[in-house]
PDB file of C-alpha atoms and ligand atoms in Angstrom:
ATOM      1  CA  MET J 198      -0.343  -0.061  -0.129  1.00 64.00           C
ATOM      2  CA  GLY J 199       1.164   3.190  -1.145  1.00 90.00           C
ATOM      3  CA  TYR J 200       1.251   6.143   1.675  1.00 96.00           C
ATOM      4  CA  GLN J 201       0.486   9.842   0.623  1.00 96.00           C
ATOM      5  CA  TYR J 202       2.161  11.950   3.465  1.00 98.00           C
ATOM      6  CA  ASP J 203       0.096  15.214   3.922  1.00 97.00           C
ATOM      7  CA  ASP J 204       2.641  18.131   5.270  1.00 98.00           C
ATOM      8  CA  GLN J 205      -0.023  19.878   6.450  1.00 98.00           C
ATOM      9  CA  ASN J 206      -0.520  17.639   9.724  1.00 98.00           C
ATOM     10  CA  ILE J 207      -0.015  19.201  13.069  1.00 98.00           C
ATOM     11  CA  PHE J 208       3.774  17.507  13.878  1.00 98.00           C
ATOM     12  CA  ALA J 209       4.798  18.677  10.065  1.00 98.00           C
ATOM     13  CA  LYS J 210       4.080  21.978  11.414  1.00 98.00           C
ATOM     14  CA  ILE J 211       5.854  21.263  15.129  1.00 98.00           C
ATOM     15  CA  LEU J 212       8.768  20.285  13.152  1.00 98.00           C
ATOM     16  CA  ARG J 213       8.856  23.298  10.878  1.00 98.00           C
ATOM     17  CA  GLY J 214       8.940  25.037  13.532  1.00 97.00           C
ATOM     18  CA  GLU J 215       5.456  26.893  12.797  1.00 98.00           C
ATOM     19  CA  ILE J 216       3.627  26.255  16.285  1.00 95.00           C
ATOM     20  CA  PRO J 217       5.601  26.454  19.106  1.00 93.00           C
ATOM     21  CA  SER J 218       6.749  23.457  20.995  1.00 92.00           C
ATOM     22  CA  GLU J 219       8.943  22.624  24.212  1.00 95.00           C
ATOM     23  CA  PRO J 220      11.253  19.179  23.045  1.00 97.00           C
ATOM     24  CA  LEU J 221      12.024  16.880  25.936  1.00 98.00           C
ATOM     25  CA  LEU J 222      14.410  15.379  23.462  1.00 98.00           C
ATOM     26  CA  GLU J 223      15.445  16.736  20.110  1.00 98.00           C
ATOM     27  CA  THR J 224      18.080  14.048  17.940  1.00 98.00           C
ATOM     28  CA  GLU J 225      19.217  13.989  14.856  1.00 98.00           C
ATOM     29  CA  HIS J 226      15.745  12.345  13.485  1.00 98.00           C
ATOM     30  CA  ALA J 227      13.594  12.425  16.327  1.00 98.00           C
ATOM     31  CA  LEU J 228      11.976  14.893  18.344  1.00 98.00           C
ATOM     32  CA  ALA J 229       9.796  14.062  21.525  1.00 98.00           C
ATOM     33  CA  PHE J 230       7.425  16.663  23.597  1.00 98.00           C
ATOM     34  CA  GLU J 231       4.388  16.057  26.039  1.00 98.00           C
ATOM     35  CA  ASP J 232       1.218  15.365  24.870  1.00 98.00           C
ATOM     36  CA  ILE J 233      -0.842  18.361  24.198  1.00 97.00           C
ATOM     37  CA  ARG J 234      -4.316  16.173  26.219  1.00 98.00           C
ATOM     38  CA  PRO J 235      -2.392  14.026  28.808  1.00 98.00           C
ATOM     39  CA  GLN J 236      -3.656  10.927  29.501  1.00 97.00           C
ATOM     40  CA  ALA J 237      -1.362   9.740  32.016  1.00 98.00           C
ATOM     41  CA  PRO J 238       0.791  11.936  34.592  1.00 98.00           C
ATOM     42  CA  THR J 239       3.773  11.465  32.107  1.00 98.00           C
ATOM     43  CA  HIS J 240       1.669  11.390  28.305  1.00 98.00           C
ATOM     44  CA  VAL J 241       5.051  12.050  25.672  1.00 98.00           C
ATOM     45  CA  LEU J 242       5.073  11.402  21.925  1.00 98.00           C
ATOM     46  CA  VAL J 243       8.485  10.835  19.979  1.00 99.00           C
ATOM     47  CA  ILE J 244       8.270  11.642  16.357  1.00 98.00           C
ATOM     48  CA  PRO J 245      10.166  10.988  13.792  1.00 99.00           C
ATOM     49  CA  LYS J 246      11.447  13.951  11.501  1.00 98.00           C
ATOM     50  CA  GLY J 247      10.596  12.731   8.501  1.00 98.00           C
ATOM     51  CA  PRO J 248       7.548  12.487   6.417  1.00 98.00           C
ATOM     52  CA  TYR J 249       6.155   9.119   7.536  1.00 98.00           C
ATOM     53  CA  VAL J 250       2.004   8.655   7.839  1.00 98.00           C
ATOM     54  CA  CYS J 251       2.571   5.611  10.075  1.00 98.00           C
ATOM     55  CA  TYR J 252       4.554   3.273  12.015  1.00 98.00           C
ATOM     56  CA  ASP J 253       4.302   0.879   8.626  1.00 98.00           C
ATOM     57  CA  HIS J 254       4.979   3.681   6.630  1.00 98.00           C
ATOM     58  CA  PHE J 255       8.299   4.329   8.201  1.00 98.00           C
ATOM     59  CA  ALA J 256       8.970   1.093   8.964  1.00 98.00           C
ATOM     60  CA  GLN J 257       9.090   0.637   4.706  1.00 97.00           C
ATOM     61  CA  GLU J 258      11.048   3.358   3.901  1.00 98.00           C
ATOM     62  CA  ALA J 259      12.861   4.969   6.769  1.00 98.00           C
ATOM     63  CA  THR J 260      16.617   5.104   6.254  1.00 98.00           C
ATOM     64  CA  ASP J 261      18.228   2.505   8.943  1.00 98.00           C
ATOM     65  CA  ALA J 262      19.901   5.531  10.401  1.00 98.00           C
ATOM     66  CA  GLU J 263      16.389   7.126  11.194  1.00 98.00           C
ATOM     67  CA  ILE J 264      14.535   3.721  12.308  1.00 98.00           C
ATOM     68  CA  VAL J 265      17.891   3.391  14.870  1.00 98.00           C
ATOM     69  CA  ASP J 266      17.941   7.093  15.990  1.00 98.00           C
ATOM     70  CA  PHE J 267      14.034   7.081  16.547  1.00 98.00           C
ATOM     71  CA  THR J 268      14.304   3.537  18.718  1.00 98.00           C
ATOM     72  CA  ARG J 269      17.095   4.730  20.388  1.00 98.00           C
ATOM     73  CA  ALA J 270      15.443   7.875  21.020  1.00 98.00           C
ATOM     74  CA  VAL J 271      12.474   6.365  22.855  1.00 98.00           C
ATOM     75  CA  GLY J 272      14.424   4.376  25.149  1.00 98.00           C
ATOM     76  CA  GLU J 273      16.386   7.847  26.325  1.00 98.00           C
ATOM     77  CA  VAL J 274      13.396   9.484  27.349  1.00 98.00           C
ATOM     78  CA  CYS J 275      11.948   6.590  28.970  1.00 98.00           C
ATOM     79  CA  ARG J 276      15.334   6.629  31.166  1.00 97.00           C
ATOM     80  CA  ARG J 277      15.582  10.199  31.372  1.00 97.00           C
ATOM     81  CA  LEU J 278      12.025  10.301  32.263  1.00 98.00           C
ATOM     82  CA  GLY J 279      12.978   7.267  34.927  1.00 97.00           C
ATOM     83  CA  LEU J 280      10.300   5.464  34.151  1.00 97.00           C
ATOM     84  CA  GLU J 281      11.957   2.018  34.421  1.00 93.00           C
ATOM     85  CA  ARG J 282      11.261   2.083  38.528  1.00 93.00           C
ATOM     86  CA  SER J 283       7.625   1.662  37.631  1.00 96.00           C
ATOM     87  CA  GLY J 284       7.015   0.948  33.865  1.00 98.00           C
ATOM     88  CA  TRP J 285       5.671   2.651  30.736  1.00 98.00           C
ATOM     89  CA  ARG J 286       3.394   1.777  27.952  1.00 98.00           C
ATOM     90  CA  LEU J 287       4.448   2.366  24.099  1.00 98.00           C
ATOM     91  CA  ILE J 288       1.343   2.955  21.655  1.00 98.00           C
ATOM     92  CA  ALA J 289       1.333   3.873  18.217  1.00 98.00           C
ATOM     93  CA  ASN J 290      -2.066   4.145  16.371  1.00 98.00           C
ATOM     94  CA  ALA J 291      -2.549   3.526  12.555  1.00 98.00           C
ATOM     95  CA  GLY J 292      -5.230   4.401  10.971  1.00 96.00           C
ATOM     96  CA  ALA J 293      -8.549   4.485  11.070  1.00 96.00           C
ATOM     97  CA  ASP J 294      -9.837   1.742  13.852  1.00 96.00           C
ATOM     98  CA  ALA J 295      -7.143   2.898  16.080  1.00 96.00           C
ATOM     99  CA  VAL J 296      -8.110   6.363  15.744  1.00 96.00           C
ATOM    100  CA  GLN J 297      -5.033   7.616  14.256  1.00 98.00           C
ATOM    101  CA  GLU J 298      -6.022  11.795  14.990  1.00 98.00           C
ATOM    102  CA  VAL J 299      -2.176  13.039  13.409  1.00 98.00           C
ATOM    103  CA  PRO J 300      -1.176  11.211  10.182  1.00 98.00           C
ATOM    104  CA  HIS J 301       2.416  11.787  10.987  1.00 98.00           C
ATOM    105  CA  MET J 302       4.388   8.718  12.329  1.00 98.00           C
ATOM    106  CA  HIS J 303       4.201   8.800  16.544  1.00 98.00           C
ATOM    107  CA  VAL J 304       4.210   6.655  19.445  1.00 98.00           C
ATOM    108  CA  HIS J 305       2.984   7.502  22.640  1.00 98.00           C
ATOM    109  CA  ILE J 306       5.006   6.928  26.163  1.00 98.00           C
ATOM    110  CA  LEU J 307       2.438   6.577  28.960  1.00 98.00           C
ATOM    111  CA  ALA J 308       3.129   6.253  32.531  1.00 98.00           C
ATOM    112  CA  GLY J 309       3.096   7.342  36.032  1.00 98.00           C
ATOM    113  CA  ARG J 310      -0.133   5.832  37.339  1.00 98.00           C
ATOM    114  CA  PRO J 311      -1.439   2.256  36.863  1.00 97.00           C
ATOM    115  CA  LEU J 312      -2.196   1.841  33.179  1.00 97.00           C
ATOM    116  CA  GLY J 313      -4.886  -0.970  33.698  1.00 95.00           C
ATOM    117  CA  ARG J 314      -4.725  -3.765  31.141  1.00 94.00           C
ATOM    118  CA  MET J 315      -3.715  -3.411  27.356  1.00 91.00           C
ATOM    119  CA  LEU J 316      -7.644  -2.312  25.981  1.00 89.00           C
ATOM    120  CA  GLU J 317     -10.785  -1.805  26.966  1.00 80.00           C
ATOM    121  CA  PRO J 318     -13.405  -4.553  26.785  1.00 75.00           C
ATOM    122  CA  ALA J 319     -15.137  -3.444  23.353  1.00 72.00           C
ATOM    123  CA  GLY J 320     -18.123  -1.392  23.774  1.00 59.00           C
TER     124      GLY J 320
HETATM  125  P1  AMP Q 140      -2.801   9.942  17.691  1.00 86.65           P
HETATM  126  O1  AMP Q 140      -4.201   9.758  17.754  1.00 86.65           O
HETATM  127  O2  AMP Q 140      -2.520   8.775  17.928  1.00 86.65           O
HETATM  128  O3  AMP Q 140      -2.862  10.540  15.829  1.00 86.65           O
HETATM  129  O4  AMP Q 140      -2.674  10.887  19.181  1.00 86.65           O
HETATM  130  C1  AMP Q 140      -2.341  12.348  18.561  1.00 86.65           C
HETATM  131  C2  AMP Q 140      -1.774  12.731  19.459  1.00 86.65           C
HETATM  132  O5  AMP Q 140      -1.850  14.268  19.641  1.00 86.65           O
HETATM  133  C3  AMP Q 140      -2.799  12.373  20.296  1.00 86.65           C
HETATM  134  O6  AMP Q 140      -3.442  12.739  22.132  1.00 86.65           O
HETATM  135  C4  AMP Q 140      -3.524  14.984  20.823  1.00 86.65           C
HETATM  136  O7  AMP Q 140      -3.276  14.739  22.196  1.00 86.65           O
HETATM  137  C5  AMP Q 140      -2.165  15.015  20.285  1.00 86.65           C
HETATM  138  N1  AMP Q 140      -1.752  16.181  19.835  1.00 86.65           N
HETATM  139  C6  AMP Q 140      -2.379  17.162  18.877  1.00 86.65           C
HETATM  140  N2  AMP Q 140      -1.652  18.304  18.783  1.00 86.65           N
HETATM  141  C7  AMP Q 140      -0.901  18.402  19.780  1.00 86.65           C
HETATM  142  C8  AMP Q 140       0.383  19.477  19.718  1.00 86.65           C
HETATM  143  N3  AMP Q 140      -0.119  21.006  19.370  1.00 86.65           N
HETATM  144  N4  AMP Q 140       1.120  19.434  20.605  1.00 86.65           N
HETATM  145  C9  AMP Q 140       1.214  18.145  21.230  1.00 86.65           C
HETATM  146  N5  AMP Q 140       0.502  16.854  20.950  1.00 86.65           N
HETATM  147  C10 AMP Q 140      -0.804  16.934  20.517  1.00 86.65           C
END
């Protein structure tokens, strides 16, 4: 499946500096910042700087250097925030069923309270 990247999405605007952000971490290929509507005491988003729609697009088309940098950035954020002590959850939403709101590849790091089971029962 071919992915069409929309460069008007909100994370693209953050990356271009059109919307201010306060990065927790910036690496060569990744940026981490707090989610604007936190769902846990710690709710951080990590995005690659490249134009990828979702995880699959990133995995298919990103360079090895981008993938390594992004993966290490996620771990670095968790370490900097001391999350290894109590635990954390990593979520990547893709597409409609997962209710992906922003069509720029990102992962959510959630922590700071007991997070319950992974999914609520289907309602
Ligand atoms: P998803 O449903 O996985 O696409 O999640 C997108 C996330 O981006 C949501 O949790 C939003 O709260 C968050 N979000 C949207 N706009 C911003 C923004 N300007 N700064 C930080 N987080 C944002």
